[in-house]
Amino acid sequence: MPAPNRNQWVEMWAAAKERRESATEELRQWYDAAKAEPTLIWQTPLVRYAVYGLGAFVVIMVVRTGIVMLQPADSARFQPRATTAHFDVICSNESCGRHFKIERRFKFREFPVDCPYCKMPNGELALRCGSDTCRGRLVITVEEKKAIYCAHCDAVLGRR
């Protein structure tokens, strides 16, 4: 006659239930003994090795963090700082009036520039004006006394 099919997981679960009552009683006895004599806590191997393991984990994490902080940055991910900027420009020639962009070094101030459409030196710096009159559109700017004004409504757009 063949052996009956056994489910080992059910058997282990039943054994754990039976062991739980005796383990609870043993833990209560250990707690009462440790309360009476506190040095027993450190003498218990489970407690001592758990503290060693936790200490080793903390040391490993501190050393790992220190190593990561000392490593140089990954040069493939970082690019050099920009040296140029894109400027919005509007041609002030009434017959042209086109918008275009130029790329120049930061703090470029030599406006007007040549318009690529009408070939005249009428390209003026353009910024967005948030006034009620202009409503956020790009407008030609005028600079006076280190302040930048909108050429249409005279709103202050910034300071130099």
Short mmCIF file of N, CA, C and O in Angstrom, two decimals, residues 1 20 56 66 81 89 116 120 135 141:
data_model
loop_
_atom_site.label_atom_id
_atom_site.label_comp_id
_atom_site.label_asym_id
_atom_site.label_seq_id
_atom_site.Cartn_x
_atom_site.Cartn_y
_atom_site.Cartn_z
N MET A 1 0.83 -1.17 0.00
CA MET A 1 0.00 0.00 0.00
C MET A 1 0.89 1.25 0.00
O MET A 1 1.81 1.35 0.80
N ARG A 20 4.66 27.42 20.01
CA ARG A 20 4.43 28.82 20.38
C ARG A 20 4.13 28.96 21.87
O ARG A 20 4.64 29.86 22.54
N ALA A 56 27.62 46.24 12.76
CA ALA A 56 28.35 46.02 11.50
C ALA A 56 27.62 46.67 10.34
O ALA A 56 28.25 47.28 9.45
N GLY A 66 30.87 57.35 2.96
CA GLY A 66 32.12 58.09 2.87
C GLY A 66 32.83 57.87 1.55
O GLY A 66 33.36 58.81 0.95
N ARG A 81 29.88 74.35 -18.05
CA ARG A 81 28.94 75.45 -17.93
C ARG A 81 28.79 76.18 -19.26
O ARG A 81 29.73 76.28 -20.03
N VAL A 89 15.21 88.63 -30.40
CA VAL A 89 15.43 89.91 -31.06
C VAL A 89 14.25 90.17 -32.00
O VAL A 89 13.75 89.26 -32.65
N PRO A 116 18.57 89.28 -40.06
CA PRO A 116 18.88 88.36 -41.17
C PRO A 116 17.85 88.42 -42.30
O PRO A 116 18.11 87.90 -43.39
N MET A 120 19.39 94.89 -42.36
CA MET A 120 19.64 96.22 -41.80
C MET A 120 19.98 96.07 -40.31
O MET A 120 19.51 95.14 -39.66
N ARG A 135 0.17 92.17 -22.49
CA ARG A 135 -0.35 90.83 -22.15
C ARG A 135 0.63 89.69 -22.45
O ARG A 135 0.27 88.68 -23.03
N THR A 141 12.60 96.41 -26.36
CA THR A 141 12.90 97.06 -25.09
C THR A 141 13.77 98.28 -25.28
O THR A 141 14.49 98.42 -26.27
#
